[in-house]
Structure formats: C-alpha cells, structure tokens
Tab-separated table of C-alpha atoms in Angstrom:
chain	number	residue	atom	x	y	z
A	1044	UNK	CA	77.317	21.643	32.628
A	1045	UNK	CA	78.755	24.151	35.262
A	1046	UNK	CA	80.504	27.035	33.860
A	1047	UNK	CA	84.042	27.849	34.805
A	1048	UNK	CA	82.907	31.155	36.353
A	1049	UNK	CA	80.677	29.433	38.669
A	1050	UNK	CA	83.213	27.005	39.764
A	1051	UNK	CA	85.716	30.112	40.356
A	1052	UNK	CA	82.853	31.683	42.590
A	1053	UNK	CA	82.288	28.393	44.586
A	1054	UNK	CA	85.941	28.286	45.356
A	1055	UNK	CA	86.452	31.878	46.368
A	1056	UNK	CA	85.869	32.759	50.002
A	1057	UNK	CA	83.116	35.271	50.387
A	1058	UNK	CA	85.063	38.422	51.608
A	1059	UNK	CA	82.368	39.084	54.188
A	1060	UNK	CA	83.438	35.946	56.189
A	1061	UNK	CA	86.579	38.138	57.130
A	1062	UNK	CA	86.529	40.310	60.196
A	1063	UNK	CA	87.700	43.950	59.950
A	1064	UNK	CA	91.007	42.912	61.453
A	1065	UNK	CA	91.415	39.976	59.152
A	1066	UNK	CA	90.795	42.295	55.982
A	1067	UNK	CA	93.562	44.668	57.503
A	1068	UNK	CA	95.946	41.932	57.835
A	1069	UNK	CA	95.263	40.658	54.259
A	1070	UNK	CA	95.752	44.199	52.897
A	1071	UNK	CA	99.104	44.639	54.513
A	1072	UNK	CA	100.165	41.412	53.071
A	1073	UNK	CA	99.176	42.776	49.610
A	1074	UNK	CA	101.309	45.866	50.254
A	1075	UNK	CA	98.210	47.908	50.812
A	1076	UNK	CA	97.365	50.531	53.365
A	1077	UNK	CA	95.431	48.986	56.362
A	1078	UNK	CA	92.978	52.044	56.259
A	1079	UNK	CA	91.534	50.676	53.236
A	1080	UNK	CA	89.893	47.886	55.220
A	1081	UNK	CA	87.348	50.387	56.802
A	1082	UNK	CA	86.553	51.651	53.254
A	1083	UNK	CA	86.005	48.070	51.802
A	1084	UNK	CA	83.985	47.024	54.896
A	1085	UNK	CA	81.616	50.032	54.547
A	1086	UNK	CA	81.100	49.128	50.896
A	1087	UNK	CA	80.289	45.685	51.645
A	1088	UNK	CA	77.923	46.084	54.853
A	1089	UNK	CA	76.650	49.712	54.671
A	1090	UNK	CA	76.166	50.042	51.029
A	1091	UNK	CA	75.555	46.236	50.453
A	1092	UNK	CA	77.507	46.166	47.074
A	1093	UNK	CA	77.159	43.182	44.992
A	1094	UNK	CA	80.404	43.603	43.077
A	1095	UNK	CA	83.830	44.941	43.641
A	1096	UNK	CA	83.340	47.275	40.641
A	1097	UNK	CA	81.056	49.297	42.757
A	1098	UNK	CA	83.879	50.412	45.025
A	1099	UNK	CA	84.556	53.728	43.164
A	1100	UNK	CA	86.948	55.265	45.741
A	1101	UNK	CA	89.284	51.980	45.763
A	1102	UNK	CA	92.072	51.899	43.226
A	1103	UNK	CA	91.370	49.608	40.180
A	1104	UNK	CA	94.509	47.599	41.194
A	1105	UNK	CA	92.970	46.714	44.522
A	1106	UNK	CA	89.664	46.024	43.226
A	1107	UNK	CA	91.422	43.534	40.787
A	1108	UNK	CA	93.247	41.911	43.718
A	1109	UNK	CA	89.959	41.707	45.559
A	1110	UNK	CA	88.324	40.161	42.509
A	1111	UNK	CA	91.141	37.545	42.179
A	1112	UNK	CA	90.940	36.397	45.700
A	1113	UNK	CA	87.515	36.752	46.922
A	1114	UNK	CA	83.803	36.666	45.937
A	1115	UNK	CA	80.685	38.573	47.058
A	1116	UNK	CA	77.966	35.881	47.310
A	1117	UNK	CA	75.027	38.376	47.294
A	1118	UNK	CA	71.576	36.858	47.883
A	1119	UNK	CA	69.232	37.348	44.642
A	1120	UNK	CA	65.615	37.476	44.522
A	1121	UNK	CA	64.628	34.472	42.313
A	1122	UNK	CA	60.903	35.025	42.490
A	1123	UNK	CA	58.566	37.162	44.453
A	1124	UNK	CA	54.924	37.206	45.136
A	1125	UNK	CA	52.811	40.422	45.966
A	1126	UNK	CA	49.631	39.904	48.126
A	1127	UNK	CA	46.485	42.128	47.843
A	1128	UNK	CA	47.349	43.220	51.490
A	1129	UNK	CA	50.824	44.510	50.473
A	1130	UNK	CA	52.790	41.499	51.767
A	1131	UNK	CA	55.579	40.420	49.669
A	1132	UNK	CA	56.828	36.880	49.571
A	1133	UNK	CA	60.347	36.120	47.934
A	1134	UNK	CA	62.115	33.074	47.144
A	1135	UNK	CA	65.959	34.153	47.502
A	1136	UNK	CA	68.625	32.303	45.498
A	1137	UNK	CA	71.814	31.670	47.175
A	1138	UNK	CA	75.177	31.668	45.418
A	1139	UNK	CA	75.064	27.687	45.331
A	1140	UNK	CA	71.593	27.543	43.842
A	1141	UNK	CA	69.911	26.691	47.212
A	1142	UNK	CA	66.608	28.584	47.857
A	1143	UNK	CA	65.342	30.313	50.965
A	1144	UNK	CA	62.447	32.345	51.819
A	1145	UNK	CA	61.698	35.982	53.186
A	1146	UNK	CA	58.654	38.057	53.669
A	1147	UNK	CA	57.950	41.672	53.878
A	1148	UNK	CA	54.918	42.251	56.070
A	1149	UNK	CA	53.250	45.694	56.147
A	1150	UNK	CA	51.322	46.664	59.383
A	1151	UNK	CA	50.152	50.182	59.990
A	1152	UNK	CA	53.309	51.870	60.595
A	1153	UNK	CA	55.430	48.923	60.821
A	1154	UNK	CA	57.292	47.162	58.182
A	1155	UNK	CA	58.704	43.809	59.126
A	1156	UNK	CA	61.241	41.560	57.630
A	1157	UNK	CA	60.934	37.701	58.367
A	1158	UNK	CA	64.120	36.040	57.217
A	1159	UNK	CA	65.358	32.497	57.109
A	1160	UNK	CA	68.352	31.231	58.976
A	1161	UNK	CA	68.663	27.670	57.458
A	1162	UNK	CA	68.229	26.040	54.017
A	1163	UNK	CA	65.397	23.669	55.247
A	1164	UNK	CA	65.023	22.637	58.727
A	1165	UNK	CA	65.811	19.605	60.920
A	1166	UNK	CA	62.946	20.017	63.455
A	1167	UNK	CA	59.900	18.478	61.467
A	1168	UNK	CA	57.203	20.586	63.132
A	1169	UNK	CA	53.918	19.025	61.778
A	1170	UNK	CA	52.145	22.171	60.790
A	1171	UNK	CA	55.070	24.004	59.065
A	1172	UNK	CA	55.921	23.560	55.343
A	1173	UNK	CA	59.536	23.840	56.132
A	1174	UNK	CA	59.409	21.022	58.526
A	1175	UNK	CA	58.757	18.664	55.626
A	1176	UNK	CA	61.905	19.594	53.942
A	1177	UNK	CA	65.431	18.287	54.757
A	1178	UNK	CA	68.103	20.588	56.487
A	1179	UNK	CA	70.613	21.156	53.628
A	1180	UNK	CA	72.843	23.599	55.491
A	1181	UNK	CA	73.153	26.671	57.751
A	1182	UNK	CA	73.239	30.393	56.263
A	1183	UNK	CA	75.997	32.276	56.829
A	1184	UNK	CA	75.750	35.950	58.552
A	1185	UNK	CA	75.971	37.793	55.127
A	1186	UNK	CA	73.236	35.582	53.451
A	1187	UNK	CA	71.027	36.487	56.380
A	1188	UNK	CA	71.968	40.150	56.215
A	1189	UNK	CA	71.240	40.164	52.327
A	1190	UNK	CA	67.738	39.000	52.907
A	1191	UNK	CA	67.257	42.034	55.121
A	1192	UNK	CA	68.837	44.275	52.364
A	1193	UNK	CA	66.608	42.808	49.682
A	1194	UNK	CA	63.414	42.964	51.810
A	1195	UNK	CA	64.121	46.691	52.739
A	1196	UNK	CA	64.546	47.453	48.814
A	1197	UNK	CA	61.160	46.027	48.402
A	1198	UNK	CA	59.584	47.799	51.313
A	1199	UNK	CA	60.997	51.075	50.070
A	1200	UNK	CA	59.882	50.405	46.504
A	1201	UNK	CA	56.328	49.117	47.193
A	1202	UNK	CA	55.546	51.245	50.437
A	1203	UNK	CA	58.007	54.091	50.359
A	1204	UNK	CA	59.112	53.431	53.702
A	1205	UNK	CA	62.231	51.342	55.086
A	1206	UNK	CA	61.939	48.429	57.470
A	1207	UNK	CA	61.244	48.959	60.927
A	1208	UNK	CA	61.298	45.423	62.558
A	1209	UNK	CA	63.121	42.128	61.713
A	1210	UNK	CA	61.860	38.644	62.921
A	1211	UNK	CA	64.051	35.538	62.505
A	1212	UNK	CA	60.909	33.299	61.832
A	1213	UNK	CA	61.579	32.037	58.431
A	1214	UNK	CA	63.023	28.814	57.255
A	1215	UNK	CA	65.025	27.017	59.882
A	1216	UNK	CA	65.698	27.234	63.639
A	1217	UNK	CA	67.730	30.118	64.491
A	1218	UNK	CA	69.335	28.819	67.578
A	1219	UNK	CA	70.662	25.708	65.610
A	1220	UNK	CA	72.701	28.419	63.616
A	1221	UNK	CA	73.643	30.632	66.606
A	1222	UNK	CA	77.002	31.717	65.545
A	1223	UNK	CA	75.753	33.150	62.112
A	1224	UNK	CA	72.503	34.411	63.393
A	1225	UNK	CA	74.235	36.353	66.130
A	1226	UNK	CA	76.965	37.687	63.506
A	1227	UNK	CA	74.126	38.895	61.307
A	1228	UNK	CA	72.512	40.771	64.120
A	1229	UNK	CA	75.757	42.421	64.969
A	1230	UNK	CA	76.051	43.482	61.437
A	1231	UNK	CA	72.639	44.716	61.114
A	1232	UNK	CA	72.857	46.733	64.287
A	1233	UNK	CA	76.283	48.142	63.467
A	1234	UNK	CA	76.861	51.795	62.698
A	1235	UNK	CA	78.858	50.580	59.588
A	1236	UNK	CA	76.102	47.897	58.746
A	1237	UNK	CA	72.384	48.792	58.696
A	1238	UNK	CA	72.339	50.688	61.943
A	1239	UNK	CA	69.014	48.979	63.158
A	1240	UNK	CA	68.240	48.948	66.762
A	1241	UNK	CA	68.427	45.609	68.527
A	1242	UNK	CA	64.998	46.114	70.175
A	1243	UNK	CA	63.374	46.119	66.731
A	1244	UNK	CA	64.761	42.460	65.972
A	1245	UNK	CA	63.161	39.225	67.409
A	1246	UNK	CA	64.734	35.759	67.538
A	1247	UNK	CA	62.166	33.210	67.467
A	1248	UNK	CA	63.073	29.482	68.556
A	1249	UNK	CA	61.015	26.435	68.645
A	1250	UNK	CA	62.628	25.791	72.039
A	1251	UNK	CA	66.201	24.961	72.480
A	1252	UNK	CA	66.477	25.314	76.334
A	1253	UNK	CA	70.433	25.419	76.444
A	1254	UNK	CA	70.690	28.007	73.721
A	1255	UNK	CA	67.938	30.204	75.377
A	1256	UNK	CA	70.382	30.299	78.303
A	1257	UNK	CA	73.371	30.949	76.209
A	1258	UNK	CA	71.573	34.101	74.782
A	1259	UNK	CA	71.250	35.337	78.124
A	1260	UNK	CA	74.822	34.677	79.166
A	1261	UNK	CA	75.863	36.303	75.885
A	1262	UNK	CA	73.998	39.615	76.515
A	1263	UNK	CA	72.134	39.373	73.261
A	1264	UNK	CA	69.997	42.504	72.995
A	1265	UNK	CA	67.572	41.238	70.365
A	1266	UNK	CA	64.178	40.050	71.713
A	1267	UNK	CA	63.400	36.446	72.314
A	1268	UNK	CA	60.210	34.652	71.020
A	1269	UNK	CA	59.281	31.166	71.919
A	1270	UNK	CA	56.995	29.147	69.294
A	1271	UNK	CA	54.958	27.346	71.867
A	1272	UNK	CA	51.554	26.237	70.257
A	1273	UNK	CA	50.799	23.997	73.175
A	1274	UNK	CA	51.426	24.375	76.895
A	1275	UNK	CA	51.606	20.540	77.763
A	1276	UNK	CA	54.108	17.912	76.720
A	1277	UNK	CA	51.490	15.669	75.253
A	1278	UNK	CA	50.302	17.981	72.665
A	1279	UNK	CA	53.621	19.688	71.975
A	1280	UNK	CA	55.183	16.390	71.380
A	1281	UNK	CA	52.626	15.675	68.806
A	1282	UNK	CA	53.282	18.834	66.643
A	1283	UNK	CA	56.805	19.751	67.637
A	1284	UNK	CA	59.151	16.668	68.189
A	1285	UNK	CA	61.916	19.085	69.570
A	1286	UNK	CA	59.691	19.018	72.740
A	1287	UNK	CA	60.799	15.444	73.484
A	1288	UNK	CA	64.256	16.559	74.279
A	1289	UNK	CA	63.315	20.140	75.452
A	1290	UNK	CA	60.201	19.586	77.504
A	1291	UNK	CA	57.977	22.154	78.830
A	1292	UNK	CA	59.737	21.911	82.114
A	1293	UNK	CA	63.006	22.297	80.701
A	1294	UNK	CA	61.898	25.463	78.791
A	1295	UNK	CA	60.274	26.796	81.876
A	1296	UNK	CA	63.565	26.496	83.717
A	1297	UNK	CA	65.559	28.021	80.790
A	1298	UNK	CA	63.075	30.928	80.663
A	1299	UNK	CA	63.293	31.776	84.177
A	1300	UNK	CA	67.139	31.705	83.904
A	1301	UNK	CA	66.667	34.097	80.927
A	1302	UNK	CA	64.644	36.478	82.844
A	1303	UNK	CA	66.935	36.254	85.845
A	1304	UNK	CA	69.930	37.299	83.881
A	1305	UNK	CA	68.366	39.699	81.324
A	1306	UNK	CA	65.227	41.103	82.917
A	1307	UNK	CA	63.616	41.064	79.705
A	1308	UNK	CA	59.915	40.213	78.741
A	1309	UNK	CA	59.662	37.002	76.306
A	1310	UNK	CA	56.945	36.616	73.718
A	1311	UNK	CA	55.128	33.275	73.311
A	1312	UNK	CA	53.647	32.483	69.706
A	1313	UNK	CA	50.591	30.299	69.794
A	1314	UNK	CA	48.872	29.017	66.663
A	1315	UNK	CA	45.252	28.182	67.552
A	1316	UNK	CA	44.424	24.915	65.785
A	1317	UNK	CA	40.839	23.817	65.403
A	1318	UNK	CA	40.222	20.803	67.663
A	1319	UNK	CA	43.739	20.634	68.940
A	1320	UNK	CA	44.692	23.346	71.145
A	1321	UNK	CA	41.674	25.690	71.075
A	1322	UNK	CA	39.752	24.486	74.058
A	1323	UNK	CA	39.315	26.803	77.392
A	1324	UNK	CA	41.582	23.965	79.188
A	1325	UNK	CA	44.302	24.737	76.643
A	1326	UNK	CA	43.778	28.347	77.339
A	1327	UNK	CA	44.203	27.654	81.144
A	1328	UNK	CA	47.392	25.750	80.479
A	1329	UNK	CA	48.733	28.692	78.413
A	1330	UNK	CA	47.690	31.091	81.132
A	1331	UNK	CA	49.673	29.103	83.816
A	1332	UNK	CA	52.701	29.020	81.620
A	1333	UNK	CA	52.490	32.681	81.017
A	1334	UNK	CA	53.001	33.284	84.789
A	1335	UNK	CA	56.520	31.899	84.638
A	1336	UNK	CA	57.976	35.068	83.719
A	1337	UNK	CA	56.677	38.441	82.408
A	1338	UNK	CA	55.565	37.902	78.882
A	1339	UNK	CA	53.251	38.700	75.962
A	1340	UNK	CA	51.341	36.281	73.857
A	1341	UNK	CA	50.806	36.382	70.233
A	1342	UNK	CA	47.725	34.260	69.228
A	1343	UNK	CA	48.404	33.502	65.406
A	1344	UNK	CA	45.878	32.752	62.758
A	1345	UNK	CA	47.136	29.569	60.857
A	1346	UNK	CA	48.030	29.586	57.093
A	1347	UNK	CA	47.199	25.963	56.143
A	1348	UNK	CA	49.515	23.930	54.142
A	1349	UNK	CA	49.074	21.039	51.706
A	1350	UNK	CA	50.995	18.578	53.787
A	1351	UNK	CA	49.315	18.915	57.023
A	1352	UNK	CA	45.561	18.548	58.157
A	1353	UNK	CA	45.610	21.641	60.617
A	1354	UNK	CA	43.016	24.382	60.242
A	1355	UNK	CA	42.320	27.462	61.941
A	1356	UNK	CA	39.809	27.179	64.890
A	1357	UNK	CA	36.386	28.612	64.361
A	1358	UNK	CA	35.520	32.287	65.362
A	1359	UNK	CA	33.544	31.291	68.290
A	1360	UNK	CA	36.431	29.432	69.866
A	1361	UNK	CA	38.936	31.800	68.900
A	1362	UNK	CA	37.081	34.699	70.402
A	1363	UNK	CA	36.620	32.603	73.602
A	1364	UNK	CA	40.236	31.699	73.792
A	1365	UNK	CA	41.328	35.509	73.451
A	1366	UNK	CA	38.974	36.640	76.110
A	1367	UNK	CA	39.704	33.912	78.417
A	1368	UNK	CA	43.373	35.136	78.517
A	1369	UNK	CA	42.614	38.896	78.309
A	1370	UNK	CA	40.099	38.768	81.130
A	1371	UNK	CA	42.877	37.348	83.335
A	1372	UNK	CA	45.261	39.936	82.678
A	1373	UNK	CA	47.468	38.509	80.039
A	1374	UNK	CA	48.887	40.732	77.309
A	1375	UNK	CA	47.523	39.356	74.165
A	1376	UNK	CA	48.200	40.430	70.564
A	1377	UNK	CA	46.175	38.769	67.872
A	1378	UNK	CA	48.207	38.152	64.627
A	1379	UNK	CA	45.880	37.723	61.724
A	1380	UNK	CA	47.461	35.749	58.795
A	1381	UNK	CA	48.895	37.857	56.052
A	1382	UNK	CA	49.457	37.158	52.268
A	1383	UNK	CA	46.474	34.563	52.176
A	1384	UNK	CA	46.312	34.978	48.396
A	1385	UNK	CA	49.973	34.022	47.837
A	1386	UNK	CA	52.115	31.068	49.255
A	1387	UNK	CA	52.510	32.870	52.454
A	1388	UNK	CA	53.176	29.943	54.710
A	1389	UNK	CA	56.746	29.482	55.521
A	1390	UNK	CA	58.321	26.943	53.000
A	1391	UNK	CA	55.460	26.981	50.550
A	1392	UNK	CA	57.251	29.138	47.969
A	1393	UNK	CA	60.723	27.445	48.504
A	1394	UNK	CA	59.079	24.101	47.643
A	1395	UNK	CA	57.705	25.613	44.447
A	1396	UNK	CA	60.834	27.177	43.493
A	1397	UNK	CA	62.991	24.257	42.066
A	1398	UNK	CA	66.427	24.564	41.530
A	1399	UNK	CA	67.675	24.768	37.912
A	1400	UNK	CA	68.711	21.306	36.259
C-alpha cells in the first residue's frame, strides 16, 4: 500500500526543474524577495541538499512554502559493492523506486564517475547487460547530477580525493536523452553547481549520427566518445542494431562534420571480443576508420555477462591487435576491466537490485 507521503512526493514538481528565472518569478508571486532565488539555487545545486530544512539562511516561512509546493527528488544509494581494486559500483534508487547504476573508478591520479542517463535502454546491444532491459524512462538532469554527487562522496570517503572525471557511459544512450544530459553538464560545470571543467566530461554514444551533429552545432564543450566495437557494417549490425539506421558511412559523415565545426579529437571505444572482432583484418578496418578525423582509440577488456556468449580475446591476439595499431601511428589506450570481483559490467547490479514489492 502506497503511503500518503509517497503520493505527495510523486505529485510535487522537483524544484530543480525550475530555472533560476522561473524560481525568481515564483518567489515574487509568493510575496518573497527575488534575490532569495540565488540562495535557494546554491543550496540545491552547489550544496546538493536533500531537504528544504537544510537551508539555514532561508526563513522558516519560506522553507514551509517550498515544502508545500515542491519536492527535492534526491537520488539515494540503494546498495553498493566495493572491489578489491577500489572500484565502487552503486545501485541508485530514484524517487519513483526505479534503479540505475553508477560506478566510481579509481586509476592512479584520476577518479572517474561513470553515470547513467536512462532507466534501462532501448538499443539492445548484444554484449551489454543494460541492452537486455526495457527502457523505462529518461533521467532528468538533477537525477544525473545527483549520481555525480553521490559518487564524489564515495571517492572522498574511500580514497580521500574528489572526482576528476565524469563519463556518461552507464545505463542508457545519452544522445537519446539529449536535453537532460546537456542540462546536467551545464549544472555540473556551473560556478553555482559542481564547478567541474567540461574537458573532464565525456559523453559516450552508441552512434546517433544526427545527434553527433547537434552536439557540434550546439557548441557542447564536453568530449565525445563513440562506442564502435566493429568498423564494418556487417559485424556492427550483429552486436549493435542501432547501426542499421546509423551505418558506418553515416557515422563517418557525422564525425567529419563534428570535427569540421569543433576541431576536437574524438575517442573510439572498442571492446576486443574473442573470435569476433579480434583479427588483424579487424584491426586494419579500425585503422582505416581512425583516419577519418583525429582520434584516439580505447581498446577495452570485456567484462562478461550471463546473457551473452562474448568473451575477451586471448592475450596473443590482444597484443597483436594493440601493436598493429600502435605501430601505424594510432594513439591507443588500453582499458583493463575494473571491478572484476563485483557486478561491474553495466546493468548487472541493476538487474539484481529489484524494486520493493
């Protein structure tokens, strides 16, 4: 049975959906001074409060008005798993009891937050646990922002240092939730938000050509990464159905446009699967694709999932693949799998973390 309090929360608008100007207008309607909007905005974003009661420089009367009209739908950690390598995988519970995932990934001096942009996913990539879920809904900007806040808290507690990087590589396709993703980046980089540099943020897409062009047209300062995993249509169609409507040719054209407008290098992500995309012919195709625009390539070790038969390639093929590219002048970074002793693959923990009955 749903509690009345829960119904009230669901019926109230999250105050963080209001712009600063919207908040000023509402305050004036309530007979309050408009300068209060900036105070409230800083409490909401810079200090990431989870209740109106925490606004200790705002009058009790105004706090009560805010409580009456709005909610703060803060994201909570439902469960978390700590790996022996320091990786922390979290299942985040949203205000409507949906679950998404986030990961804190430590690496030398970097502390990276991997965040989700959707509940589930509609793209059905065959190697990804999230691809076997239905897409329930998009996350709003504040829900994405809150993941970063929670993961930063974990980084400070576990490693004593704040986050240095953010990657939109969790559950969902960021470019199919474009407006909320971009709003979250605006808030993360804002001086009255988290104040992080846009160059420390990477948006990863499975390949939505028209939205890659839109990122260029909109002057998005965050970095762009393309989850490629095969550089020919036949293989990419097998593992990433999105390629049927966003072919290698279409992506090539979009990437050329992106570079022409922005002048910015792109990252290609390539998981090397055993007996699928790990031959030297595959490496040659990737090499040719890398010549489209200046880029770097992240070769990624796979974290196997129960629903798929894919496995990592063996060490011999892995090394040959790396050196084939590196010897031909390609900038190659090797990304070893982290959190192997926990549910580290995207979607695994969310599948386990069931909603309450």
